[in-house]
mmCIF file of C-alpha atoms in Angstrom:
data_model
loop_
_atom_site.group_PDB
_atom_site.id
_atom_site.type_symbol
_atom_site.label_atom_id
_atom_site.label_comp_id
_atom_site.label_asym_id
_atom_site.label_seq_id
_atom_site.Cartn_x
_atom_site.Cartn_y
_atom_site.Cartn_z
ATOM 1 C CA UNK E 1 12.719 -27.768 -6.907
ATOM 2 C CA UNK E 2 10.985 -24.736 -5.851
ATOM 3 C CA UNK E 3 12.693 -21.375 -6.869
ATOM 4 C CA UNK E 4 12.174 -17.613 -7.001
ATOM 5 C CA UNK E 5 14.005 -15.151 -9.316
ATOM 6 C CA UNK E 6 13.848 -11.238 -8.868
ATOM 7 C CA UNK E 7 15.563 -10.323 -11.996
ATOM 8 C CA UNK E 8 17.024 -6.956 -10.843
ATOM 9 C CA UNK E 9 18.868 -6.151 -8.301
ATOM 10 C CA UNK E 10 17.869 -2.695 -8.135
ATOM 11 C CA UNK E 11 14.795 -0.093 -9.729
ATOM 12 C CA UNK E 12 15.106 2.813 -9.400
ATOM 13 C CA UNK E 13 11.898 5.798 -10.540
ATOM 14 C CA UNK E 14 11.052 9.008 -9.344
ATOM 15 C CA UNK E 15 8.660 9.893 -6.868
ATOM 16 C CA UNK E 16 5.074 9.614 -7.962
ATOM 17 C CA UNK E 17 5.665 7.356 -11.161
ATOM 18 C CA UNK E 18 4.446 4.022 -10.921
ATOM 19 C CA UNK E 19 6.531 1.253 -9.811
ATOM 20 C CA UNK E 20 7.439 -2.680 -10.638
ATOM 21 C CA UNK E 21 9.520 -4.909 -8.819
ATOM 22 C CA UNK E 22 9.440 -8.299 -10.712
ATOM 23 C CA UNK E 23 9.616 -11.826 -9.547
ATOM 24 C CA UNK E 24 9.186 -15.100 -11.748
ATOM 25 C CA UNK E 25 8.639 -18.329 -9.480
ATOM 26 C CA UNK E 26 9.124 -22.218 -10.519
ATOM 27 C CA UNK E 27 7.306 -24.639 -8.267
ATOM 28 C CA UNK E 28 5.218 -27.837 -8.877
ATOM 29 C CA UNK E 29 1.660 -27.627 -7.720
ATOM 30 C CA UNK E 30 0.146 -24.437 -6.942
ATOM 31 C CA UNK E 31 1.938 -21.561 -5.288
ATOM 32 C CA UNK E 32 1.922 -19.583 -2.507
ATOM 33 C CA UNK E 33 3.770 -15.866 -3.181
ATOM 34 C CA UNK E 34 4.166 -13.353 -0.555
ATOM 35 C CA UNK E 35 6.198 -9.962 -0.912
ATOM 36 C CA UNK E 36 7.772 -8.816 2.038
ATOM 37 C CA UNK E 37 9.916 -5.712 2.594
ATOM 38 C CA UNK E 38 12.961 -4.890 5.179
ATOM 39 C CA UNK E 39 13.876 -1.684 5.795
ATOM 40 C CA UNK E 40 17.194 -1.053 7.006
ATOM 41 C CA UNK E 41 18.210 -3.168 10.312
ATOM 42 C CA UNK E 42 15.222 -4.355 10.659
ATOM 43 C CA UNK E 43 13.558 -8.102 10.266
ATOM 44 C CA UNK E 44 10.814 -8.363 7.115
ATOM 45 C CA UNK E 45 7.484 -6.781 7.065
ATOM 46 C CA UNK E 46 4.736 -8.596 4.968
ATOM 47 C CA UNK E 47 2.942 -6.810 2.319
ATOM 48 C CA UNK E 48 0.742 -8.947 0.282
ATOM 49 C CA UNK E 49 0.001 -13.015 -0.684
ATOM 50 C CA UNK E 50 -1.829 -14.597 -3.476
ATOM 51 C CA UNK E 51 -2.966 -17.620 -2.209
ATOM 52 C CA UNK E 52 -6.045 -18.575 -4.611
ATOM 53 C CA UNK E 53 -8.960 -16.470 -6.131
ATOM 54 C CA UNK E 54 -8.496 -12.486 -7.941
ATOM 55 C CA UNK E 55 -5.142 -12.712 -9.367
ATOM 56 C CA UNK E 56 -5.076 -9.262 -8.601
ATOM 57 C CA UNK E 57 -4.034 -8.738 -5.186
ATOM 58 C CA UNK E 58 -4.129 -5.748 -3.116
ATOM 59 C CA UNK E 59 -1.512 -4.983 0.385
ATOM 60 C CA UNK E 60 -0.460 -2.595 2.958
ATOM 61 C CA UNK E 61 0.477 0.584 1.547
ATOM 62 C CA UNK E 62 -0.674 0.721 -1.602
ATOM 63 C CA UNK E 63 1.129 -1.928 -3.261
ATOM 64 C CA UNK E 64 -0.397 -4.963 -4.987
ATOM 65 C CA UNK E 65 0.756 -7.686 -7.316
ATOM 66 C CA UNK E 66 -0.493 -9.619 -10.297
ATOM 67 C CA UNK E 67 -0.340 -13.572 -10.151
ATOM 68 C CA UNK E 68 0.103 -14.887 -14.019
ATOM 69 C CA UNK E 69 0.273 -18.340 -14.223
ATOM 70 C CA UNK E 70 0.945 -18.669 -17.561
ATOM 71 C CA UNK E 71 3.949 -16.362 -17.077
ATOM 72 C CA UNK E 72 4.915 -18.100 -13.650
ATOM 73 C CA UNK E 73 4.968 -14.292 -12.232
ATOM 74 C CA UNK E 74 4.041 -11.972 -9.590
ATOM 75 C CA UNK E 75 5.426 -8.892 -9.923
ATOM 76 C CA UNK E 76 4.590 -5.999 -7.066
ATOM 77 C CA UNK E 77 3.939 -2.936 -8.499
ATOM 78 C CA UNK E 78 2.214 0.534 -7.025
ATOM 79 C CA UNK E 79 0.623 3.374 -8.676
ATOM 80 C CA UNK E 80 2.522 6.144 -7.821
ATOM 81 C CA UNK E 81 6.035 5.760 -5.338
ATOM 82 C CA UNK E 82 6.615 7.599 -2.579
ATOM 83 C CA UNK E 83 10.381 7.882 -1.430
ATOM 84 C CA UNK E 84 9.409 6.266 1.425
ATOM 85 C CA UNK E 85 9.028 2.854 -0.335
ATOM 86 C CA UNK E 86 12.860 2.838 -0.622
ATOM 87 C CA UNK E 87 13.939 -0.357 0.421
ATOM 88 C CA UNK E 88 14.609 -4.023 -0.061
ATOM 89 C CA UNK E 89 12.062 -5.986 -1.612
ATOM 90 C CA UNK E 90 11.880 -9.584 -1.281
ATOM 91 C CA UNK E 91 9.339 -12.213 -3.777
ATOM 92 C CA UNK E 92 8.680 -15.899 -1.967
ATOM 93 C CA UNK E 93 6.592 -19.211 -2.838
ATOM 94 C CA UNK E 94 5.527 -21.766 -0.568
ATOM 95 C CA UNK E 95 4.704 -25.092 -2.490
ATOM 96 C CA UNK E 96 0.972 -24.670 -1.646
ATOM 97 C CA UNK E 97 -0.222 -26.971 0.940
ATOM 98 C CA UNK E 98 2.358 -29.442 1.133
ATOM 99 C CA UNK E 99 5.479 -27.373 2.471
ATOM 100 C CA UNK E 100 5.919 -25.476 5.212
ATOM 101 C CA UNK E 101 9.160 -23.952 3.406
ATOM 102 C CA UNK E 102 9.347 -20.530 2.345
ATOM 103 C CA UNK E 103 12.062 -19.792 -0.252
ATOM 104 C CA UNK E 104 13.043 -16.438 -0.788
ATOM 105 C CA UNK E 105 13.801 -14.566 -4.153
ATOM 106 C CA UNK E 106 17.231 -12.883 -3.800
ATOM 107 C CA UNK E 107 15.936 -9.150 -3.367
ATOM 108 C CA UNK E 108 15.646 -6.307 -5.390
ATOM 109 C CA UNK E 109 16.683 -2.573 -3.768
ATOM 110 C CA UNK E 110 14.172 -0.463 -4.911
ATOM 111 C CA UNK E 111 15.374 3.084 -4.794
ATOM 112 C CA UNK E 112 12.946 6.413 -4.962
ATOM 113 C CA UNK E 113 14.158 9.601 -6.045
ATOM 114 C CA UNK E 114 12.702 13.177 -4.726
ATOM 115 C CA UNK H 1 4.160 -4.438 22.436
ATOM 116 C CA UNK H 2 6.696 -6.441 20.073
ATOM 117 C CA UNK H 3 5.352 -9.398 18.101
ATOM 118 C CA UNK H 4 8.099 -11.342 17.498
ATOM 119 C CA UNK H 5 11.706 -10.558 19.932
ATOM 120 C CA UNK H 6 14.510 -12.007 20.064
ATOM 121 C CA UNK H 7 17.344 -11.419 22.168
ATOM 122 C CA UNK H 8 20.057 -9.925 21.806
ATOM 123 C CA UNK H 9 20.596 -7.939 18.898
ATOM 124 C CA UNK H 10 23.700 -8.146 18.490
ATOM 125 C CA UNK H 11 26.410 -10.731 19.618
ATOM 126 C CA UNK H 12 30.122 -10.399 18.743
ATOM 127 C CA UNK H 13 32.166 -13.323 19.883
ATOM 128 C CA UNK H 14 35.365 -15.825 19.267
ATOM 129 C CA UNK H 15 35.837 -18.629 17.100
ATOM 130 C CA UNK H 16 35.513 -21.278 18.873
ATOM 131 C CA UNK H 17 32.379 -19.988 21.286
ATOM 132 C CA UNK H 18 29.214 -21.745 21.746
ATOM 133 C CA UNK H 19 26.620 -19.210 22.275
ATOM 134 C CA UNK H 20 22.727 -18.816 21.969
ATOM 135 C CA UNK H 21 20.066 -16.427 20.608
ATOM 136 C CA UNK H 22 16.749 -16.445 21.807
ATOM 137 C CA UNK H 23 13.443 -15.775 20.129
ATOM 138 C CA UNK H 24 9.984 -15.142 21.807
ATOM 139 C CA UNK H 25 6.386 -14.523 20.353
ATOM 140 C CA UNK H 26 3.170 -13.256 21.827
ATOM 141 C CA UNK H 27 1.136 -13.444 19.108
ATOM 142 C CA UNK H 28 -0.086 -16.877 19.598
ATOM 143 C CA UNK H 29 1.315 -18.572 16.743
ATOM 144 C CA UNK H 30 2.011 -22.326 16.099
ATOM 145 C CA UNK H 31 4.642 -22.276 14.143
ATOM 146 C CA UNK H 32 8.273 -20.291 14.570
ATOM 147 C CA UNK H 33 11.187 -20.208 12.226
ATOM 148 C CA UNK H 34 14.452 -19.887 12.253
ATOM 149 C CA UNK H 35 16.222 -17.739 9.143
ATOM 150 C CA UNK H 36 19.974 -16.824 8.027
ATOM 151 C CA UNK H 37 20.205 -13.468 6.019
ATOM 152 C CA UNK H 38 24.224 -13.308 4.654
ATOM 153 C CA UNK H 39 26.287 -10.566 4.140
ATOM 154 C CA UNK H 40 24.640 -10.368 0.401
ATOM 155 C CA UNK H 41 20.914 -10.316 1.925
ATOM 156 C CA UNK H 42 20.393 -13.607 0.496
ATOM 157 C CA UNK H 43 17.935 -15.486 3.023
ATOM 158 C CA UNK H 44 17.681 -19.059 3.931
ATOM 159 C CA UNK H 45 15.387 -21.165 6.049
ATOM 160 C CA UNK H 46 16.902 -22.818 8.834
ATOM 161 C CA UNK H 47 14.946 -24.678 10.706
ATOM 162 C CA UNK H 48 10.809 -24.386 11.876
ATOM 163 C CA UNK H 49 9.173 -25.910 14.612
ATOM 164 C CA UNK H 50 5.105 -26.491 14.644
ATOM 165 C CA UNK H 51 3.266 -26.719 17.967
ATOM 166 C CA UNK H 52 7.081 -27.930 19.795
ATOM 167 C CA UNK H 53 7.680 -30.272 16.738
ATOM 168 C CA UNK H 54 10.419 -29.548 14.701
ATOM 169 C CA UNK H 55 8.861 -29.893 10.582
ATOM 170 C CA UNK H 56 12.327 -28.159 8.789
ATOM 171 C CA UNK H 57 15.798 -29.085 9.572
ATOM 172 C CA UNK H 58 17.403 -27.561 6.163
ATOM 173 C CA UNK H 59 21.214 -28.728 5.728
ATOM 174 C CA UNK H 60 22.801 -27.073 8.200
ATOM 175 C CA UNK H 61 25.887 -27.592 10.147
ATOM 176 C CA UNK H 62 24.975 -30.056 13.265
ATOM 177 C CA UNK H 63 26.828 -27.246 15.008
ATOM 178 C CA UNK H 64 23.291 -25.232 15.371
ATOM 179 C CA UNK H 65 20.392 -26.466 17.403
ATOM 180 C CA UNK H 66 17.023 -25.381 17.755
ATOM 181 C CA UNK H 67 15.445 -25.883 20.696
ATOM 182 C CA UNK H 68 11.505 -25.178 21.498
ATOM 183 C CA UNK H 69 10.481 -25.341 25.009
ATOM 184 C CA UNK H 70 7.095 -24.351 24.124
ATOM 185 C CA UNK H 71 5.162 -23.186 21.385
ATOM 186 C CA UNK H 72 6.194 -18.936 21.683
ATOM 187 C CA UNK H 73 9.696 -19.819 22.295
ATOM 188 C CA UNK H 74 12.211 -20.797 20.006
ATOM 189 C CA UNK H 75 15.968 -20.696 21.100
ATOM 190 C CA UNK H 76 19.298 -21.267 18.898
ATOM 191 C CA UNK H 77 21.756 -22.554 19.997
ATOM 192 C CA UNK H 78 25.565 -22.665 17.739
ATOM 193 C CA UNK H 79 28.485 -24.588 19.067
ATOM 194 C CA UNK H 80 31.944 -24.172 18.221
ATOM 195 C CA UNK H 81 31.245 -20.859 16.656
ATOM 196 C CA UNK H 82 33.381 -20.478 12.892
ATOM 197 C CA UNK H 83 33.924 -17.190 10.607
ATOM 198 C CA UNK H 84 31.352 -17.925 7.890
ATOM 199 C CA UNK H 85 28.888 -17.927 11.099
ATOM 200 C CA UNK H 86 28.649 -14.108 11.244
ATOM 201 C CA UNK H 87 25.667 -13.215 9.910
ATOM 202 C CA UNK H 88 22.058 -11.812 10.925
ATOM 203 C CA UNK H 89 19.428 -14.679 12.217
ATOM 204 C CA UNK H 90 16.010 -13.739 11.906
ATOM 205 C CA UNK H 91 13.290 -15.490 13.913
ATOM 206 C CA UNK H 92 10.069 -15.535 12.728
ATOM 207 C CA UNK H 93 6.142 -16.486 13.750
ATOM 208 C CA UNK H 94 2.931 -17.892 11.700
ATOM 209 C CA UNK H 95 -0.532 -19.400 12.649
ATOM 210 C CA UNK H 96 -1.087 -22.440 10.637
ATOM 211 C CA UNK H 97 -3.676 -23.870 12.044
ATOM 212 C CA UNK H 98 -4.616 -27.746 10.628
ATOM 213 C CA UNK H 99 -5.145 -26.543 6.992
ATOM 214 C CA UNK H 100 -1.554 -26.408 5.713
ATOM 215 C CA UNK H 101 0.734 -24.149 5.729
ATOM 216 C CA UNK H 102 -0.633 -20.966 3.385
ATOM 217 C CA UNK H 103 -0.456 -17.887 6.500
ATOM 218 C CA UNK H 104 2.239 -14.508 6.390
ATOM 219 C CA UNK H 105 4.911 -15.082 9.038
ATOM 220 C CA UNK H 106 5.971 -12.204 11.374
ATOM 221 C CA UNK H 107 9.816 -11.934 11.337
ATOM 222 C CA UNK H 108 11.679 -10.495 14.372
ATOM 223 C CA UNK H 109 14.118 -7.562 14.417
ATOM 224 C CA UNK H 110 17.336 -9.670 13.648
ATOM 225 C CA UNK H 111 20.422 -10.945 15.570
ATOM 226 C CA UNK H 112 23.644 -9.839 13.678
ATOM 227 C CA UNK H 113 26.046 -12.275 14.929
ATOM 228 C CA UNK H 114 29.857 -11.542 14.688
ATOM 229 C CA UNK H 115 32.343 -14.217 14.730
ATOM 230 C CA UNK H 116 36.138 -12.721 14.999
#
């Protein structure tokens, strides 16, 4: 069965140290992982998929994630935080081509101090 | 203009109510979702429709139907309306296309549901 696991609930760093929100995926076949983020009372806003090619991948606002396969991870991470990026973060996987399911991680707060 | 909207944003009701939410994108999209965030954030898929046919019909209470009467619309519809209802539905949009399912979706602004 296809899962997601964001490992913390929270992370908290200060404003322009760089950032990691973690996520570890289990899925047979070849993933699909997205990283979305919801700011308060609001729906999800997409930041960034690996779908195949540079495991390296680069999103909207500065953020980016690595895809290890060997470490079944894809952890979002950002050079420098802004306390702006405070918010909820969430990791998913679609089970590549075959499923039109998206399961979600269960979301990690990340918080940004001045 | 808003991408994905759904109406209305918030809905307080009795046990016992049937009531509906409705969800509409202009983006073009093939394929709309239907989502359940709980009171811990966790979120779960619902249901999905792809060009009017329904392709995800996760175990939920027969109690909710989706209903698609074309391809930007997608309406919810929950009977008999319980306590552990209350929480925010998210609608949500992709483009698919015929080469499998691999595109972002675009989620709407929520519908926090209240069941007293």
């Amino acid at each position: 069965a296809q899962s997601v696991a964001q490992p913390e609930d929270q992370v908290n760093v200060a404003e322009g140290n760089p950032l990691t929100v973690k996520c570890t995926y289990s899925v047979s076949g070849n993933p699909y992982l997205f990283w979305y983020v919801q700011y308060p009372n609001r729906g999800l806003q997409f930041l960034l998929k690996y779908i195949t090619g540079d495991n390296l991948v680069k999103g909207s606002y500065g953020f980016e994630a690595e895809f290890n396969k060997s470490q079944t991870s894809f952890h979002l991470k950002k050079p420098s935080a802004l306390v702006s990026d405070s918010s909820l973060y969430f990791c998913a996987v679609r089970q590549g081509d075959s499923s039109y399911k998206l399961i979600f991680g269960s979301g990690t707060r990340l918080l940004v101090r001045p | 203009d808003t991408a994905v909207s759904q109406t209305p944003k918030y809905l307080v009701t009795q046990m016992g109510n049937d009531k509906s939410i409705k969800c509409e994108q202009n983006l073009g999209h093939d394929t709309m979702y239907w989502y359940k965030q709980d009171s811990k954030k966790f979120l779960k898929i619902m249901f999905s429709y792809n060009n009017k046919e329904l392709i995800i019909n996760e175990t939920v209470p027969n109690r909710f139907s989706p209903k698609s009467p074309d391809k930007a619309h997608l309406n919810l519809h929950i009977n008999s309306l319980e306590l552990g209802d209350s929480a925010v539905y998210f609608c949500a949009s992709s483009q698919e296309g015929g080469g499998g399912p691999r595109n972002e979706q675009f989620f709407g602004p929520g519908t926090r549901l209240t069941v007293l």
